C-alpha positions as a Markdown table, in Angstrom:
| # | Residue | x | y | z |
|---|---|---|---|---|
| 1 | Thr | -3.4 | 3.2 | -35.4 |
| 2 | Glu | -3.9 | 5.8 | -38.6 |
| 3 | Ile | -3.6 | 9.3 | -37.9 |
| 4 | Leu | -4.5 | 11.4 | -41.5 |
| 5 | Tyr | -4.1 | 15.6 | -41.2 |
| 6 | Gly | -4.8 | 17.6 | -44.6 |
| 7 | Leu | -2.1 | 20.0 | -44.6 |
| 8 | Thr | -4.2 | 21.7 | -48.4 |
| 9 | Glu | -7.5 | 19.9 | -49.9 |
| 10 | Lys | -4.5 | 18.6 | -52.5 |
| 11 | Ile | -1.8 | 16.9 | -49.3 |
| 12 | Gly | -1.7 | 14.9 | -47.0 |
| 13 | Leu | 0.1 | 12.9 | -44.5 |
| 14 | Thr | -0.5 | 9.9 | -42.6 |
| 15 | Leu | 1.3 | 9.1 | -39.4 |
| 16 | Lys | 0.9 | 4.2 | -39.5 |
| 17 | Ile | 1.9 | 3.2 | -35.9 |
| 18 | Pro | 0.7 | -0.7 | -36.4 |
| 19 | Gln | 0.7 | -2.7 | -33.2 |
| 20 | Phe | 1.1 | -7.0 | -32.9 |
| 21 | Ile | -1.5 | -8.6 | -30.3 |
| 22 | Asn | -1.1 | -11.9 | -31.6 |
| 23 | Leu | 2.3 | -12.7 | -34.1 |
| 24 | Lys | 2.1 | -16.8 | -33.6 |
| 25 | Glu | 4.1 | -19.6 | -35.1 |
| 26 | Gly | 3.5 | -22.4 | -33.4 |
| 27 | Ala | 4.0 | -21.9 | -30.0 |
| 28 | Asp | 5.6 | -19.4 | -30.5 |
| 29 | Thr | 3.9 | -15.8 | -30.0 |
| 30 | Ser | 5.1 | -11.9 | -29.7 |
| 31 | Ser | 3.8 | -9.0 | -29.1 |
| 32 | Gly | 4.0 | -5.4 | -29.5 |
| 33 | Phe | 5.2 | -2.3 | -31.7 |
| 34 | Gly | 5.5 | -2.4 | -35.3 |
| 35 | Asp | 7.3 | -0.9 | -37.9 |
| 36 | Val | 6.4 | 2.7 | -38.0 |
| 37 | Ser | 5.1 | 4.5 | -41.8 |
| 38 | Leu | 5.0 | 7.8 | -41.9 |
| 39 | Arg | 2.8 | 8.7 | -45.8 |
| 40 | Gly | 2.3 | 11.4 | -48.0 |
| 41 | Lys | -0.3 | 11.7 | -50.9 |
| 42 | Tyr | -0.8 | 14.3 | -53.6 |
| 43 | Gln | -4.5 | 15.0 | -55.9 |
| 44 | Phe | -2.6 | 16.4 | -59.0 |
| 45 | Tyr | -5.8 | 15.4 | -60.5 |
| 46 | Arg | -10.0 | 16.2 | -59.9 |
| 47 | Asn | -12.9 | 17.0 | -61.9 |
| 48 | Asp | -16.2 | 17.9 | -60.0 |
| 49 | Ser | -19.1 | 17.0 | -61.8 |
| 50 | Leu | -22.9 | 17.0 | -60.9 |
| 51 | Gly | -23.3 | 14.2 | -58.5 |
| 52 | Ala | -19.7 | 12.5 | -59.3 |
| 53 | Gln | -16.1 | 13.2 | -59.3 |
| 54 | Asp | -13.0 | 12.1 | -61.1 |
| 55 | Lys | -9.5 | 12.1 | -59.5 |
| 56 | Ala | -5.4 | 10.9 | -59.5 |
| 57 | Thr | -2.9 | 10.8 | -56.7 |
| 58 | Leu | 0.5 | 10.1 | -56.6 |
| 59 | Ile | 1.8 | 8.2 | -53.2 |
| 60 | Tyr | 4.3 | 7.8 | -51.6 |
| 61 | Gly | 5.5 | 6.5 | -48.1 |
| 62 | Leu | 8.5 | 5.5 | -46.1 |
| 63 | Lys | 9.0 | 3.0 | -43.6 |
| 64 | Phe | 11.2 | 2.9 | -40.8 |
| 65 | Pro | 12.8 | 0.4 | -38.8 |
| 66 | Ser | 11.0 | 1.1 | -35.3 |
| 67 | Gly | 9.6 | -2.7 | -34.9 |
| 68 | Asn | 11.9 | -4.6 | -32.5 |
| 69 | Glu | 14.2 | -7.4 | -33.9 |
| 70 | Asp | 15.0 | -9.4 | -31.4 |
| 71 | Lys | 11.3 | -10.5 | -30.5 |
| 72 | Ile | 10.2 | -14.5 | -31.1 |
| 73 | His | 9.5 | -13.6 | -34.4 |
| 74 | Ser | 10.4 | -9.9 | -35.7 |
| 75 | Leu | 8.3 | -7.5 | -35.1 |
| 76 | Gly | 9.8 | -5.3 | -38.2 |
| 77 | Ser | 12.3 | -6.0 | -41.2 |
| 78 | Gly | 14.9 | -4.0 | -39.9 |
| 79 | Ser | 15.1 | -1.5 | -42.6 |
| 80 | Val | 13.9 | 1.8 | -44.0 |
| 81 | Asp | 11.6 | 0.6 | -47.1 |
| 82 | His | 9.8 | 3.1 | -49.4 |
| 83 | Ser | 6.2 | 3.4 | -51.1 |
| 84 | Phe | 5.7 | 4.5 | -54.6 |
| 85 | Gly | 2.1 | 4.8 | -55.8 |
| 86 | Leu | -0.4 | 6.3 | -57.8 |
| 87 | Ser | -3.8 | 6.1 | -57.3 |
| 88 | Leu | -7.4 | 6.6 | -59.6 |
| 89 | Gly | -11.2 | 6.8 | -58.5 |
| 90 | His | -14.4 | 7.6 | -59.6 |
| 91 | Glu | -16.8 | 8.4 | -57.0 |
| 92 | Ser | -20.5 | 9.4 | -57.6 |
| 93 | Thr | -24.2 | 9.7 | -56.1 |
| 94 | Thr | -24.5 | 5.8 | -56.7 |
| 95 | Leu | -21.3 | 4.0 | -58.5 |
| 96 | Tyr | -17.8 | 3.8 | -57.2 |
| 97 | Gly | -14.2 | 3.1 | -58.9 |
| 98 | Phe | -10.8 | 2.6 | -57.9 |
| 99 | Ala | -8.0 | 1.3 | -59.4 |
| 100 | Thr | -4.4 | 1.5 | -57.0 |
| 101 | Gly | -0.4 | 0.1 | -57.8 |
| 102 | Arg | 2.5 | 0.5 | -55.0 |
| 103 | Tyr | 5.9 | -0.9 | -55.6 |
| 104 | Leu | 7.3 | -1.1 | -52.2 |
| 105 | Leu | 11.2 | -0.7 | -52.4 |
| 106 | Lys | 12.7 | -2.3 | -49.6 |
| 107 | Thr | 16.7 | -1.1 | -48.6 |
| 108 | Asp | 19.0 | -4.4 | -46.7 |
| 109 | Ser | 19.0 | -5.1 | -43.8 |
| 110 | Gly | 22.8 | -6.2 | -42.6 |
| 111 | Ser | 23.1 | -8.6 | -44.0 |
| 112 | Lys | 19.4 | -9.7 | -45.5 |
| 113 | Asp | 17.1 | -8.2 | -48.1 |
| 114 | Lys | 13.8 | -9.4 | -48.7 |
| 115 | Gly | 12.1 | -8.7 | -51.6 |
| 116 | Asp | 10.5 | -5.4 | -53.7 |
| 117 | Gln | 6.7 | -5.9 | -54.0 |
| 118 | Phe | 4.2 | -4.8 | -56.4 |
| 119 | Leu | 1.2 | -4.1 | -55.6 |
| 120 | Leu | -2.6 | -3.7 | -57.3 |
| 121 | Asp | -5.9 | -2.9 | -56.2 |
| 122 | Leu | -9.1 | -2.7 | -58.4 |
| 123 | Ser | -12.5 | -2.0 | -57.0 |
| 124 | Val | -15.3 | -1.3 | -58.1 |
| 125 | Gly | -18.5 | -0.7 | -56.0 |
| 126 | Phe | -22.4 | 0.6 | -54.9 |
| 127 | Arg | -24.4 | 3.2 | -52.8 |
| 128 | Pro | -27.5 | 0.6 | -52.3 |
| 129 | Trp | -29.7 | 3.3 | -50.9 |
| 130 | Leu | -29.6 | 7.0 | -52.0 |
| 131 | Arg | -29.5 | 8.6 | -48.4 |
| 132 | Ala | -29.9 | 12.2 | -46.4 |
| 133 | Tyr | -26.7 | 13.7 | -46.6 |
| 134 | Lys | -26.3 | 13.0 | -42.6 |
| 135 | Ser | -28.5 | 10.3 | -42.3 |
| 136 | Trp | -26.2 | 6.9 | -41.8 |
| 137 | Asp | -25.1 | 6.4 | -45.7 |
| 138 | Leu | -23.3 | 2.5 | -46.3 |
| 139 | Val | -21.5 | 1.4 | -50.3 |
| 140 | Leu | -20.5 | -2.0 | -50.4 |
| 141 | Leu | -17.7 | -3.5 | -53.1 |
| 142 | Leu | -15.4 | -5.8 | -54.0 |
| 143 | Glu | -11.7 | -5.9 | -53.6 |
| 144 | Asn | -9.4 | -7.7 | -56.0 |
| 145 | Ser | -5.8 | -6.8 | -55.2 |
| 146 | Tyr | -2.7 | -8.8 | -56.8 |
| 147 | Ile | 0.4 | -8.8 | -55.3 |
| 148 | Tyr | 4.2 | -9.8 | -56.4 |
| 149 | Thr | 7.2 | -10.6 | -53.9 |
| 150 | Gln | 10.1 | -11.0 | -55.0 |
| 151 | Arg | 13.2 | -12.9 | -53.1 |
| 152 | Asp | 14.1 | -12.1 | -49.6 |
| 153 | Glu | 17.9 | -12.1 | -49.8 |
| 154 | Ile | 20.8 | -13.6 | -47.2 |
| 155 | Asn | 24.9 | -12.9 | -48.3 |
| 156 | Gly | 23.4 | -11.3 | -51.6 |
| 157 | Ile | 21.5 | -15.1 | -51.5 |
| 158 | Lys | 18.3 | -15.6 | -53.4 |
| 159 | Gln | 16.4 | -17.5 | -50.2 |
| 160 | Ala | 14.2 | -20.2 | -51.8 |
| 161 | Ser | 11.2 | -20.3 | -50.0 |
| 162 | Thr | 10.3 | -16.9 | -50.7 |
| 163 | Gly | 8.7 | -14.7 | -52.9 |
| 164 | Gly | 6.2 | -15.0 | -55.3 |
| 165 | Gln | 2.5 | -13.9 | -56.9 |
| 166 | Lys | -1.4 | -13.9 | -55.0 |
| 167 | Ile | -4.4 | -12.9 | -56.5 |
| 168 | Leu | -7.2 | -12.2 | -53.9 |
| 169 | Ile | -10.8 | -11.4 | -54.4 |
| 170 | Gly | -13.4 | -10.7 | -51.6 |
| 171 | Pro | -16.0 | -8.2 | -50.1 |
| 172 | Thr | -15.7 | -5.1 | -48.3 |
| 173 | Phe | -18.2 | -3.0 | -46.9 |
| 174 | Leu | -17.5 | 1.4 | -45.7 |
| 175 | Trp | -20.5 | 2.4 | -43.4 |
| 176 | Ser | -20.9 | 5.6 | -42.0 |
| 177 | Thr | -23.1 | 8.0 | -39.6 |
| 178 | Arg | -22.2 | 12.3 | -39.4 |
| 179 | Asn | -18.1 | 12.1 | -38.6 |
| 180 | Ile | -17.5 | 8.2 | -37.7 |
| 181 | Met | -16.8 | 5.1 | -40.7 |
| 182 | Phe | -16.9 | 1.7 | -40.0 |
| 183 | Lys | -15.4 | 0.0 | -43.0 |
| 184 | Gly | -14.5 | -4.2 | -43.0 |
| 185 | Gly | -14.2 | -6.6 | -45.1 |
| 186 | Ile | -12.3 | -10.2 | -46.1 |
| 187 | Gln | -10.8 | -12.0 | -49.0 |
| 188 | Phe | -9.6 | -15.1 | -50.1 |
| 189 | Pro | -7.1 | -16.4 | -52.9 |
| 190 | Val | -8.1 | -17.0 | -56.1 |
| 191 | Trp | -4.5 | -18.3 | -57.8 |
| 192 | Gln | -1.6 | -18.2 | -55.2 |
| 193 | Asp | 2.1 | -19.7 | -57.4 |
| 194 | Leu | 4.5 | -19.2 | -54.4 |
| 195 | Asn | 8.0 | -19.8 | -54.6 |
| 196 | Gly | 9.8 | -23.6 | -52.9 |
| 197 | Ala | 8.0 | -24.5 | -49.4 |
| 198 | Gln | 5.4 | -22.0 | -48.0 |
| 199 | Arg | 2.2 | -21.6 | -45.7 |
| 200 | Ala | -1.2 | -20.5 | -48.4 |
| 201 | Ile | -3.0 | -18.4 | -47.5 |
| 202 | Asp | -6.4 | -18.6 | -46.3 |
| 203 | Leu | -8.1 | -15.6 | -46.4 |
| 204 | Arg | -7.6 | -12.2 | -45.2 |
| 205 | Ser | -9.7 | -10.2 | -43.4 |
| 206 | Val | -9.8 | -6.2 | -42.1 |
| 207 | Ala | -12.0 | -4.3 | -39.5 |
| 208 | Ala | -11.4 | -1.0 | -38.7 |
| 209 | Ile | -13.3 | 2.5 | -36.9 |
| 210 | Glu | -12.5 | 6.0 | -38.5 |
| 211 | Tyr | -13.7 | 9.3 | -36.5 |
| 212 | His | -12.8 | 12.6 | -38.5 |
| 213 | Phe | -13.0 | 16.0 | -37.2 |
């Protein structure tokens, strides 16, 4: 669950409360709330032109260790983590383009230290039908994601079967009507370079509903 509030025209805050319905590996399962995070965005650049808008946004986030670590499968990292990012966007009546780079700085949790991450997302899309303002609207996108993860450490010793790199590509859609938006997408790995013995990703998908007040 995410709640976004615009403090001003340029500053927005997002509260994210994750809940695991069924975290499963083998016969063991866990469920419950994960690590709550608070993210701030500052749009420091915006240029409006006829039928188009270009913008640039700085991102900072803070994740709190609220997830239960005592479950069979831990629901949180047990650490206070930071995220820093920059997002560039172009939106027009027909074409869309976004680029977002983020660095996730993960702090120690006792003897454990999860590896930091760098994430780069590139998206291009278009609006197939130009509709009246108050009627339903559809935007189709192609999402490209690069993820680099450093190795985890336990008591200062790097863990061999952790970390690595991967690239995922897949389609996404945004379908909205008035103040309700449905979002969904799926990504498949086109390249994975994982350290040691790790299970590769088959695919990942997301579905969401937004309501704008």
